[in-house]
Each structure stands twice: as C-alpha cells, then as structure tokens.
C-alpha cells in the first residue's frame, strides 16, 4: 500500500514485512506534508525531508534530559524509534534508531544484498543505494582502467544492478565515483542519520549528518525496517579556534587529532567539532576531517550546520534543502553549555601541516620534522609515488590548490620528480576539473588521472615501478596506511598528508622538504620558494555533472530476475549458519594467536581478493593471511594441532571444520580496526570459528562478529593474553547463562594437563544474545518472521 496525500506520495519510506510491503511515512498530517514538501534528494523525489518528525522527537527528548544537548545527541536521539522511553545513558544504553537511508559500496553490497535476498523480503524499507567504486583497478589511466573493470566484473555489476531494480535500490554504475563523494553531492543533508557499509561513511558529517559505518548485516536490518541498534556513544568535543591559512589545510586537523587520540581513542564515541574555527573550513574540508575520523575508531564525526554547508547545498542543486535547514538550526547546532565527555582544543591559527605514518595513521609528525624522523628510523627519504584524491581529499578545492602549486613549479621549469597519480572523487569532480583546465595542469606536471574510484587507496593498484618487497616510500592524501594497504608490498612506507603537501613533496622528490621554509632550484638554476596554495572553494561556473551514471529503481521490480549461477566463482547464495547447540564450547583449538596490530585487512585482505566479495567460500581463502602468529612470528603459517603439520591459516581452518573441530582466535588490542568489511567476521564463522578472545575490539568488527553468531570476548585482565599459548585448549563455561553484563569463565587447558580459569567480558545485550543462540542475526530475523 502507498499512502498518497494530495495526489503525491507521502513522506515515503517503505515498510517491509515477510508477507508484503506497505508504506512507512514520517507520520505527518496532510498539512505538515504540504508545509515541508522538500525531497530528501533530487534522486529521491518521493521521499521528503524529515525535519518535522525530528523536531517532534527532539522536543520529547529535550524535556526528558532537562539540559543542554550536543549536536550529536540532537541528531541521534531525534531518530529514536521510541524517544519517550528509550534509555539515554552515554556509553551504556543501547539505542534503537530509524536511519534515513542506507548506502553500500560494491564490494560490501554483494554480501549485503545476498543476505537481504536470503531474508525473503520483497523490497527495501528505506532509500538505499549501491555505488560501484571498489572493483576498478588502477593500472594505466582512467578510461582504460574503467573499461577493463567493466569487462572483468560484468557478472557482479549485473547482479548488483538487477538486485537494485528488483529490491528498490538505486544503482550508481562503475565510473560514477566513490561512494562518500556521491553521498555528499547528492544525499547528505544536515541532520541526516545514515548507515553505510564502509568505514569512511562518516564523510557525510561534513554536511552535518551522522553517517555511520557498519557491516552488511546492519544494513539488512535497516533495509528490512528493523530498528537499528547502536550502543549510545559518548561525545568527544573538538573545539576549534583561530582560522586555517597558508599551507595548513583541513586534513591537518584530523592528522593532529589522530596523533592525540590514537587509533583507538575515539572508540565508542562521536567526535563533534565546534567553536569559531569551524567557520574557516569549507564544507568539503569538513568532510575530509570526518572521513578520516574512522582512523581513530570513532563511531562517526560531525560538524554543526553553517553558511559553508548552505553554500555547498546550493552549489549542488539543493537550495530548497539549504533553506529548510536554515529554518531548523536549533536541531542542527549544539546548545550552549552542552556537556562533552572530553574536549580537545585546537587553535587553527597555530596548527602546522602534518604528515602521518608510516604503517599507522596516528604516528603524527609536523612536516618540518618528518625528514629527521625518517633518517632516525631508516625510512626511505626518496618519494617514489605521490597520490592525491580518494574519498578523503578529492574536492574541487583540493584539486585547485594542488594545481596552484603545479603552476608555480612549472613556471620555473619543474615537474614532479616521481610518479604522480590523481583520483577524482566523482564523475562530477572529474568533469568539472576537466572543464576548468585543472586536470590538464596536473597532467602537464606528469600526473596520471585515474578512474573515479577507490583505486590505490584500497589496494586496487597494479603497481609496476618497484619490485614486490622493495623498501620504498609513497606519500598520499588518503586516509589509511596499514602495512601493504596500497600495493600489497609490506615494505612500502606510506605517509598520509594533505594533497598540497603530497604535491610539494612530489615536486621535491623527498620527505625531507618543508614548502614553508625550503627552497627549490628552477630549471634556470635560480632558487625559489613556493607561495601558499590557494583555490576557490566552489567552481565559479558551477559543477559540471558529467555523464549520467545513475540507475533509478522502478516502483515495482517484482518481475526482475536476479540470477546467481551455482557454477559462479564470483557470487554464491548464502547457506544459513548452524544454530548454537545449547552446550558450552569445550576444548576449542586455537587457530591462531595474533601478535600486535590485527586489522580487518589482516583478517580479510582486500586488493585482488575484492573479486570474491560475493562468494563466501572463495574469499575465505584469504583468512588471516597477513596476521602475525605468536607461534612463530610468521604470517600465514600455523600448526595444525591435530596433525602437527604447518600450513596456511585458511587451509588449517578448513581441516578443523572438516574434522568437526571447533576453534577460536586469541587477539591483541583494538582487534579488527580499520575497514567495516564484514567478511572479517563471516569468514571465521564460515570456516568453523566460534569465539574471538582479545584485549579489546574495534566497534564495527565487534558488532559484525555478533551479527554472524560469533562470541567476541575480551580479557577482564588484559595481561591474561600473555597466559595463553597457541597449544592451549579453550573452554567457555556457562554459556546457557549468558546474560548482559555477566562475565564468561574461560578454562585454559595446558599441554601438561594443568588448567587455569580466567574471566572474559562481553558487551552482549538480550537481542544480541538471541543472535548468538539462533546462529546469526539473519537466522533470528527468520525466526521472528516465523513467529518463533
């Protein structure tokens, strides 16, 4: 059923059920609908802005709290499923929320849509989109790489396109651009609550939305009209004073914050920026800062609504949304005196350019000191490749500022001393910088314009300039720089910085260069110093949309066929995981005890493995390939405790599964940091894993494990990690009494027959315990639909 008001579809979100579909609207009267009839997006003409409902919910919550509220609280709590009775204790309560939309990139959308298909639901319940950005490998240049990707991935693209048509999901074709830039240009708005199946979804906070990275199973919940659950975050306030100038850019704000908070300092918290310094940052610059907030483990990041956001909305053909936001600023800005759990203060007038790395995004150096650090630690000084763009730094302003540096250099007869790659964030950005001559300036510098896609940022880079294993340095404007992240070479030292500093260091050819102080030598032998970079925030001629690459879903897609061949090596329909048998997990074998950093990249590698993201069994062959084992301090070489033979981690896991041996993993601190990829939870479950026991978890990965029926547990005493060896057997006692807040007893049996008991904590609530008992959240969804 579709409710119509005055001949138009209501504030429409579809409510799905197993038996059919009906409309879920924002519960507004005909008068209200007429007064607020502004579409959420130019591409969602029948779904209207939710401010009326959000304001009503905010009023309820504000009376309950009786105190000033942070912006994060306002946006989050105004999306509560039940604002009148929800518990609202930061850091403790679980919130049930109603997000406004869902976004999925093609690598994660495959599994998300496969899970949605297996749910039996006929159509998604909220506006949702799929973005083809992860499967395009950087090899030659944009057009050729795109054509190659379309041919190589046609089976996957066809699956995603037809799934979109059948289930009501918008489909952005390959070449459209990177998911986060597309969201900013078309869908984000101040006050939005959105979930996305990519860890850098928080990019939308640059336009005043709470945009949160999740796994595919969470996306399925929201698309199925199940309230989305989130542990109530704490709020870290970052007060900005002063103003940006010179070589300092928005990227330097988050690079400094990363150095202060570290890769896990934002875990369980929203980072909220406020203060007079916000006014000196462009809307896309705010997006850059929020995007890289994923690297400090933050739930998401957000900026308050201001004139810079208004201008960006107008420039991207959303003037009506800008005007409506102007009328709702009380919802879109924090209250005076709002309580933060921690405040970090940064004076932008004193902030210096930063460059972080290598191998971790929180190793922060000011640009004048990184050269000395490189010499001290024997990091290669020579910059082999400079890479600008990506979802983090590919705005018109970013590209223009780089072009201003290039023009200066070329006026002195200089070009890049290293390979230089440019990744436009979207087709709109690509078309606009081509029209305005910026792309040609960067090409004349020696640059290669890659496809509008993630490319080298996520490991989709067919790199040829250095041999595998060769020690070298690259400098990027990306967000993440884990070992082997970009080119699968563990000896590539990747440093993350602003696109301006990337350009300057590519020009100098060395890390040991500070453009604020150091001189260059022109082709005429004369010394010169670069002037400060400068560019317009928005294009004077407006944005050129470029090629139309969007496929809108039909109102009725029931006649569309979505085919998955049983012989396919790229796609595989899902088989439900087994249900918990009601017994304790006794004498589990330890598949691997990981040492040190173990990100989702270590658990489920990307790069060439992206082609198997829709085929769970095939991609499970990448399980823990680059994690270091405590057994021998080697990668992908563990002992089968039954046969005593050494082999790869996935082969060993498969042998255990075939023999009916339950296994677990022991891990270190901040286990599962990085990408939101749920394959890092699906693969252990698929190959027979039951529990992951670590010192601490990254938020998204812990939730993903719960969704798949795994037991994510943490040592009550972190020192107990050292008491376990890879030869031990692990028993989890009292699982029938598993309850919120109740620790689990772990019996560790040694090879000499002795044992010791240690205490493990967990963060399960009652709903999540039901997921575990059912075998997965998807299994539980089916049980509920069947009335169980």
mmCIF file of C-alpha atoms in Angstrom, residues 456-742:
data_model
loop_
_atom_site.group_PDB
_atom_site.id
_atom_site.type_symbol
_atom_site.label_atom_id
_atom_site.label_comp_id
_atom_site.label_asym_id
_atom_site.label_seq_id
_atom_site.Cartn_x
_atom_site.Cartn_y
_atom_site.Cartn_z
ATOM 1 C CA UNK A 456 45.268 2.563 -4.831
ATOM 2 C CA UNK A 457 43.638 3.771 -1.612
ATOM 3 C CA UNK A 458 42.159 0.301 -1.017
ATOM 4 C CA UNK A 459 44.853 -1.761 -2.723
ATOM 5 C CA UNK A 460 43.372 -1.732 -6.217
ATOM 6 C CA UNK A 461 46.699 -0.749 -7.735
ATOM 7 C CA UNK A 462 48.634 -2.751 -10.295
ATOM 8 C CA UNK A 463 51.888 -1.105 -9.292
ATOM 9 C CA UNK A 464 54.911 -1.692 -11.547
ATOM 10 C CA UNK A 465 57.537 0.888 -10.519
ATOM 11 C CA UNK A 466 59.079 -1.121 -7.656
ATOM 12 C CA UNK A 467 59.576 -4.827 -7.127
ATOM 13 C CA UNK A 468 57.487 -6.652 -4.529
ATOM 14 C CA UNK A 469 59.356 -6.451 -1.246
ATOM 15 C CA UNK A 470 61.441 -3.429 -2.238
ATOM 16 C CA UNK A 471 61.728 -0.845 0.518
ATOM 17 C CA UNK A 472 60.257 2.447 -0.668
ATOM 18 C CA UNK A 473 58.203 5.497 0.312
ATOM 19 C CA UNK A 474 54.937 6.822 -1.089
ATOM 20 C CA UNK A 475 53.025 9.916 0.010
ATOM 21 C CA UNK A 476 49.237 10.055 -0.291
ATOM 22 C CA UNK A 477 46.255 12.211 0.584
ATOM 23 C CA UNK A 478 44.360 9.055 1.547
ATOM 24 C CA UNK A 479 43.102 8.065 5.000
ATOM 25 C CA UNK A 480 44.650 4.699 5.784
ATOM 26 C CA UNK A 481 48.226 3.447 5.573
ATOM 27 C CA UNK A 482 48.415 -0.006 7.147
ATOM 28 C CA UNK A 483 51.199 -2.352 6.063
ATOM 29 C CA UNK A 484 50.637 -3.476 2.472
ATOM 30 C CA UNK A 485 47.408 -1.483 2.247
ATOM 31 C CA UNK A 486 48.035 0.251 -1.071
ATOM 32 C CA UNK A 487 50.178 -2.101 -3.131
ATOM 33 C CA UNK A 488 50.424 -5.357 -1.099
ATOM 34 C CA UNK A 489 54.117 -4.621 -0.519
ATOM 35 C CA UNK A 490 54.902 -4.830 3.225
ATOM 36 C CA UNK A 491 57.993 -2.676 2.661
ATOM 37 C CA UNK A 492 56.109 0.255 1.176
ATOM 38 C CA UNK A 493 56.248 3.079 3.717
ATOM 39 C CA UNK A 494 53.032 5.040 3.187
ATOM 40 C CA UNK A 495 52.660 8.523 4.658
ATOM 41 C CA UNK A 496 49.294 10.274 4.817
ATOM 42 C CA UNK A 497 49.064 14.043 4.453
ATOM 43 C CA UNK A 498 47.170 16.786 2.628
ATOM 44 C CA UNK A 499 47.062 16.830 -1.183
ATOM 45 C CA UNK A 500 49.028 20.088 -1.110
ATOM 46 C CA UNK A 501 51.912 18.507 0.813
ATOM 47 C CA UNK A 502 51.782 15.433 -1.442
ATOM 48 C CA UNK A 503 52.195 17.733 -4.435
ATOM 49 C CA UNK A 504 55.047 19.667 -2.846
ATOM 50 C CA UNK A 505 56.916 16.512 -1.831
ATOM 51 C CA UNK A 506 56.409 15.023 -5.297
ATOM 52 C CA UNK A 507 57.964 18.171 -6.692
ATOM 53 C CA UNK A 508 60.931 17.941 -4.312
ATOM 54 C CA UNK A 509 61.131 14.137 -4.554
ATOM 55 C CA UNK A 510 61.863 13.725 -0.866
ATOM 56 C CA UNK A 511 60.209 13.554 2.548
ATOM 57 C CA UNK A 512 62.799 15.986 3.818
ATOM 58 C CA UNK A 513 61.077 19.049 2.381
ATOM 59 C CA UNK A 514 59.006 21.738 4.079
ATOM 60 C CA UNK A 515 57.465 24.028 1.447
ATOM 61 C CA UNK A 516 57.007 26.790 4.010
ATOM 62 C CA UNK A 517 60.755 27.145 4.540
ATOM 63 C CA UNK A 518 62.744 25.170 1.970
ATOM 64 C CA UNK A 519 63.704 26.424 -1.481
ATOM 65 C CA UNK A 520 63.680 24.659 -4.834
ATOM 66 C CA UNK A 521 66.005 25.163 -7.789
ATOM 67 C CA UNK A 522 64.365 26.101 -11.076
ATOM 68 C CA UNK A 523 65.493 24.902 -14.498
ATOM 69 C CA UNK A 524 67.409 28.172 -14.815
ATOM 70 C CA UNK A 525 69.441 27.359 -11.701
ATOM 71 C CA UNK A 526 67.764 30.025 -9.592
ATOM 72 C CA UNK A 527 66.372 29.327 -6.150
ATOM 73 C CA UNK A 528 62.736 29.982 -5.368
ATOM 74 C CA UNK A 529 60.195 29.216 -2.667
ATOM 75 C CA UNK A 530 56.627 28.165 -3.298
ATOM 76 C CA UNK A 531 53.855 30.593 -2.459
ATOM 77 C CA UNK A 532 50.957 29.435 -0.307
ATOM 78 C CA UNK A 533 48.452 27.308 -2.245
ATOM 79 C CA UNK A 534 45.083 28.825 -2.992
ATOM 80 C CA UNK A 535 41.914 27.842 -4.847
ATOM 81 C CA UNK A 536 38.210 28.603 -4.936
ATOM 82 C CA UNK A 537 36.086 26.560 -2.563
ATOM 83 C CA UNK A 538 33.423 26.011 -5.250
ATOM 84 C CA UNK A 539 33.618 26.317 -9.063
ATOM 85 C CA UNK A 540 32.659 29.772 -10.346
ATOM 86 C CA UNK A 541 30.863 28.197 -13.323
ATOM 87 C CA UNK A 542 29.056 25.657 -11.170
ATOM 88 C CA UNK A 543 29.615 21.916 -11.190
ATOM 89 C CA UNK A 544 29.580 20.015 -14.467
ATOM 90 C CA UNK A 545 27.632 16.799 -13.749
ATOM 91 C CA UNK A 546 29.451 14.885 -16.462
ATOM 92 C CA UNK A 547 27.994 11.599 -17.683
ATOM 93 C CA UNK A 548 24.713 10.394 -16.171
ATOM 94 C CA UNK A 549 25.634 7.169 -14.390
ATOM 95 C CA UNK A 550 22.661 6.628 -12.065
ATOM 96 C CA UNK A 551 20.069 3.863 -12.437
ATOM 97 C CA UNK A 552 16.908 4.643 -10.501
ATOM 98 C CA UNK A 553 14.842 1.693 -9.269
ATOM 99 C CA UNK A 554 11.332 1.203 -10.689
ATOM 100 C CA UNK A 555 8.281 1.448 -8.433
ATOM 101 C CA UNK A 556 7.693 -2.264 -8.978
ATOM 102 C CA UNK A 557 10.624 -4.563 -9.625
ATOM 103 C CA UNK A 558 8.859 -7.844 -8.878
ATOM 104 C CA UNK A 559 9.277 -9.048 -12.470
ATOM 105 C CA UNK A 560 13.045 -8.536 -12.481
ATOM 106 C CA UNK A 561 15.130 -11.712 -12.243
ATOM 107 C CA UNK A 562 18.305 -11.770 -10.159
ATOM 108 C CA UNK A 563 20.450 -14.706 -11.209
ATOM 109 C CA UNK A 564 23.319 -16.350 -9.336
ATOM 110 C CA UNK A 565 24.844 -19.306 -11.165
ATOM 111 C CA UNK A 566 25.767 -22.288 -8.978
ATOM 112 C CA UNK A 567 28.995 -22.512 -11.002
ATOM 113 C CA UNK A 568 29.933 -18.876 -10.414
ATOM 114 C CA UNK A 569 33.323 -18.139 -8.873
ATOM 115 C CA UNK A 570 32.294 -14.573 -8.003
ATOM 116 C CA UNK A 571 28.862 -14.998 -6.418
ATOM 117 C CA UNK A 572 27.379 -17.572 -4.082
ATOM 118 C CA UNK A 573 23.947 -17.737 -2.464
ATOM 119 C CA UNK A 574 24.206 -17.995 1.294
ATOM 120 C CA UNK A 575 23.535 -21.081 3.393
ATOM 121 C CA UNK A 576 22.338 -20.274 6.946
ATOM 122 C CA UNK A 577 24.907 -20.800 9.693
ATOM 123 C CA UNK A 578 24.223 -23.573 12.179
ATOM 124 C CA UNK A 579 22.285 -22.791 15.333
ATOM 125 C CA UNK A 580 24.032 -22.935 18.741
ATOM 126 C CA UNK A 581 23.528 -26.400 20.234
ATOM 127 C CA UNK A 582 22.917 -25.081 23.731
ATOM 128 C CA UNK A 583 26.138 -26.503 25.139
ATOM 129 C CA UNK A 584 29.357 -24.979 26.407
ATOM 130 C CA UNK A 585 32.163 -24.671 23.891
ATOM 131 C CA UNK A 586 34.613 -27.260 25.182
ATOM 132 C CA UNK A 587 38.285 -27.784 24.330
ATOM 133 C CA UNK A 588 38.353 -25.407 21.398
ATOM 134 C CA UNK A 589 41.571 -25.390 19.411
ATOM 135 C CA UNK A 590 43.301 -22.050 18.902
ATOM 136 C CA UNK A 591 43.558 -21.471 15.163
ATOM 137 C CA UNK A 592 45.910 -18.536 15.635
ATOM 138 C CA UNK A 593 47.077 -16.261 18.408
ATOM 139 C CA UNK A 594 47.748 -12.981 16.665
ATOM 140 C CA UNK A 595 50.523 -10.636 17.746
ATOM 141 C CA UNK A 596 50.164 -6.855 17.667
ATOM 142 C CA UNK A 597 48.026 -4.948 15.171
ATOM 143 C CA UNK A 598 45.369 -7.131 13.577
ATOM 144 C CA UNK A 599 43.101 -5.017 11.386
ATOM 145 C CA UNK A 600 40.325 -6.204 9.127
ATOM 146 C CA UNK A 601 42.947 -6.011 6.360
ATOM 147 C CA UNK A 602 44.951 -8.655 8.233
ATOM 148 C CA UNK A 603 41.866 -10.816 8.801
ATOM 149 C CA UNK A 604 40.401 -10.487 5.301
ATOM 150 C CA UNK A 605 42.749 -8.945 2.763
ATOM 151 C CA UNK A 606 41.443 -6.599 0.059
ATOM 152 C CA UNK A 607 43.293 -5.866 -3.199
ATOM 153 C CA UNK A 608 42.912 -8.827 -5.601
ATOM 154 C CA UNK A 609 40.601 -10.577 -3.112
ATOM 155 C CA UNK A 610 37.897 -7.981 -3.725
ATOM 156 C CA UNK A 611 36.727 -10.017 -6.714
ATOM 157 C CA UNK A 612 35.455 -12.718 -4.333
ATOM 158 C CA UNK A 613 33.443 -10.464 -2.015
ATOM 159 C CA UNK A 614 30.212 -12.080 -3.244
ATOM 160 C CA UNK A 615 31.466 -15.651 -2.831
ATOM 161 C CA UNK A 616 31.930 -16.518 0.827
ATOM 162 C CA UNK A 617 33.711 -19.824 0.305
ATOM 163 C CA UNK A 618 36.236 -18.450 -2.178
ATOM 164 C CA UNK A 619 37.065 -15.317 -0.225
ATOM 165 C CA UNK A 620 37.543 -17.392 2.919
ATOM 166 C CA UNK A 621 40.833 -18.494 1.366
ATOM 167 C CA UNK A 622 42.279 -15.127 2.447
ATOM 168 C CA UNK A 623 41.588 -15.622 6.166
ATOM 169 C CA UNK A 624 44.363 -14.164 8.364
ATOM 170 C CA UNK A 625 46.883 -14.161 5.515
ATOM 171 C CA UNK A 626 48.912 -11.257 6.914
ATOM 172 C CA UNK A 627 48.313 -11.634 10.656
ATOM 173 C CA UNK A 628 51.433 -12.423 12.689
ATOM 174 C CA UNK A 629 51.235 -15.690 14.623
ATOM 175 C CA UNK A 630 52.564 -15.895 18.181
ATOM 176 C CA UNK A 631 53.597 -19.458 17.397
ATOM 177 C CA UNK A 632 56.483 -18.436 15.135
ATOM 178 C CA UNK A 633 56.084 -14.697 14.432
ATOM 179 C CA UNK A 634 55.306 -15.567 10.807
ATOM 180 C CA UNK A 635 52.426 -14.731 8.501
ATOM 181 C CA UNK A 636 50.084 -17.418 7.179
ATOM 182 C CA UNK A 637 51.925 -20.333 8.755
ATOM 183 C CA UNK A 638 50.281 -22.072 11.691
ATOM 184 C CA UNK A 639 50.441 -25.558 13.109
ATOM 185 C CA UNK A 640 47.503 -27.943 12.787
ATOM 186 C CA UNK A 641 47.269 -29.101 16.390
ATOM 187 C CA UNK A 642 45.827 -32.452 15.318
ATOM 188 C CA UNK A 643 48.368 -33.422 12.655
ATOM 189 C CA UNK A 644 51.273 -31.255 13.966
ATOM 190 C CA UNK A 645 51.904 -30.126 10.394
ATOM 191 C CA UNK A 646 52.311 -26.458 9.448
ATOM 192 C CA UNK A 647 50.216 -24.858 6.742
ATOM 193 C CA UNK A 648 48.291 -21.763 5.729
ATOM 194 C CA UNK A 649 45.707 -20.360 8.125
ATOM 195 C CA UNK A 650 42.684 -20.905 5.831
ATOM 196 C CA UNK A 651 43.768 -24.465 4.956
ATOM 197 C CA UNK A 652 44.191 -25.253 8.637
ATOM 198 C CA UNK A 653 40.783 -23.794 9.454
ATOM 199 C CA UNK A 654 39.189 -25.873 6.685
ATOM 200 C CA UNK A 655 40.867 -29.013 8.040
ATOM 201 C CA UNK A 656 39.447 -28.308 11.507
ATOM 202 C CA UNK A 657 35.993 -27.706 10.060
ATOM 203 C CA UNK A 658 36.107 -30.971 8.074
ATOM 204 C CA UNK A 659 37.106 -32.838 11.224
ATOM 205 C CA UNK A 660 34.368 -31.212 13.308
ATOM 206 C CA UNK A 661 36.894 -29.353 15.493
ATOM 207 C CA UNK A 662 35.604 -26.070 16.924
ATOM 208 C CA UNK A 663 38.210 -23.350 17.050
ATOM 209 C CA UNK A 664 38.787 -19.851 18.373
ATOM 210 C CA UNK A 665 41.213 -16.958 17.915
ATOM 211 C CA UNK A 666 43.259 -15.075 20.509
ATOM 212 C CA UNK A 667 43.993 -11.455 19.633
ATOM 213 C CA UNK A 668 45.643 -8.314 20.929
ATOM 214 C CA UNK A 669 44.479 -4.719 21.393
ATOM 215 C CA UNK A 670 41.973 -2.883 19.146
ATOM 216 C CA UNK A 671 41.401 -6.087 17.203
ATOM 217 C CA UNK A 672 39.540 -5.542 13.929
ATOM 218 C CA UNK A 673 40.338 -1.851 13.485
ATOM 219 C CA UNK A 674 40.066 -0.345 10.040
ATOM 220 C CA UNK A 675 37.585 -1.224 7.322
ATOM 221 C CA UNK A 676 33.979 -2.140 8.111
ATOM 222 C CA UNK A 677 34.226 -5.266 5.934
ATOM 223 C CA UNK A 678 32.009 -7.917 7.480
ATOM 224 C CA UNK A 679 33.895 -10.624 5.619
ATOM 225 C CA UNK A 680 36.378 -10.474 8.506
ATOM 226 C CA UNK A 681 33.525 -11.848 10.643
ATOM 227 C CA UNK A 682 31.826 -14.024 8.027
ATOM 228 C CA UNK A 683 34.962 -15.950 7.085
ATOM 229 C CA UNK A 684 35.880 -17.214 10.578
ATOM 230 C CA UNK A 685 32.243 -18.248 11.100
ATOM 231 C CA UNK A 686 32.080 -19.989 7.716
ATOM 232 C CA UNK A 687 35.258 -21.962 8.422
ATOM 233 C CA UNK A 688 34.138 -23.186 11.838
ATOM 234 C CA UNK A 689 35.213 -20.443 14.227
ATOM 235 C CA UNK A 690 33.174 -19.920 17.403
ATOM 236 C CA UNK A 691 34.857 -17.262 19.514
ATOM 237 C CA UNK A 692 37.320 -14.389 19.200
ATOM 238 C CA UNK A 693 39.034 -13.557 22.501
ATOM 239 C CA UNK A 694 41.078 -10.358 22.597
ATOM 240 C CA UNK A 695 42.314 -7.495 24.736
ATOM 241 C CA UNK A 696 39.921 -5.054 23.056
ATOM 242 C CA UNK A 697 37.811 -4.708 19.882
ATOM 243 C CA UNK A 698 37.175 -2.018 17.312
ATOM 244 C CA UNK A 699 33.457 -1.141 17.347
ATOM 245 C CA UNK A 700 32.321 -2.196 13.884
ATOM 246 C CA UNK A 701 34.131 -5.525 13.909
ATOM 247 C CA UNK A 702 32.776 -6.482 17.323
ATOM 248 C CA UNK A 703 29.226 -5.867 16.083
ATOM 249 C CA UNK A 704 29.887 -7.764 12.851
ATOM 250 C CA UNK A 705 31.033 -10.810 14.840
ATOM 251 C CA UNK A 706 27.872 -10.729 16.941
ATOM 252 C CA UNK A 707 25.720 -10.499 13.820
ATOM 253 C CA UNK A 708 27.236 -13.726 12.490
ATOM 254 C CA UNK A 709 26.711 -15.728 15.683
ATOM 255 C CA UNK A 710 30.296 -15.485 16.909
ATOM 256 C CA UNK A 711 31.315 -14.773 20.511
ATOM 257 C CA UNK A 712 33.515 -11.647 20.715
ATOM 258 C CA UNK A 713 35.015 -11.673 24.225
ATOM 259 C CA UNK A 714 37.598 -9.528 25.975
ATOM 260 C CA UNK A 715 40.045 -10.336 28.755
ATOM 261 C CA UNK A 716 38.875 -8.829 32.042
ATOM 262 C CA UNK A 717 42.586 -8.580 32.816
ATOM 263 C CA UNK A 718 44.441 -7.698 29.582
ATOM 264 C CA UNK A 719 47.542 -9.399 30.999
ATOM 265 C CA UNK A 720 45.754 -12.761 30.629
ATOM 266 C CA UNK A 721 46.534 -12.545 26.907
ATOM 267 C CA UNK A 722 50.108 -13.476 27.820
ATOM 268 C CA UNK A 723 48.993 -16.553 29.789
ATOM 269 C CA UNK A 724 47.635 -18.292 26.679
ATOM 270 C CA UNK A 725 49.823 -20.144 24.177
ATOM 271 C CA UNK A 726 48.749 -21.399 20.729
ATOM 272 C CA UNK A 727 48.922 -25.010 22.035
ATOM 273 C CA UNK A 728 46.283 -24.476 24.739
ATOM 274 C CA UNK A 729 42.688 -25.685 24.603
ATOM 275 C CA UNK A 730 39.921 -23.212 25.420
ATOM 276 C CA UNK A 731 36.587 -23.987 27.124
ATOM 277 C CA UNK A 732 33.868 -21.380 27.643
ATOM 278 C CA UNK A 733 31.794 -22.294 30.680
ATOM 279 C CA UNK A 734 28.188 -21.398 31.489
ATOM 280 C CA UNK A 735 27.017 -20.209 28.091
ATOM 281 C CA UNK A 736 23.454 -21.241 28.933
ATOM 282 C CA UNK A 737 23.514 -18.446 31.486
ATOM 283 C CA UNK A 738 24.982 -15.893 29.074
ATOM 284 C CA UNK A 739 23.452 -12.549 30.079
ATOM 285 C CA UNK A 740 24.131 -8.838 29.677
ATOM 286 C CA UNK A 741 26.896 -7.693 31.996
ATOM 287 C CA UNK A 742 27.660 -11.221 33.237
#
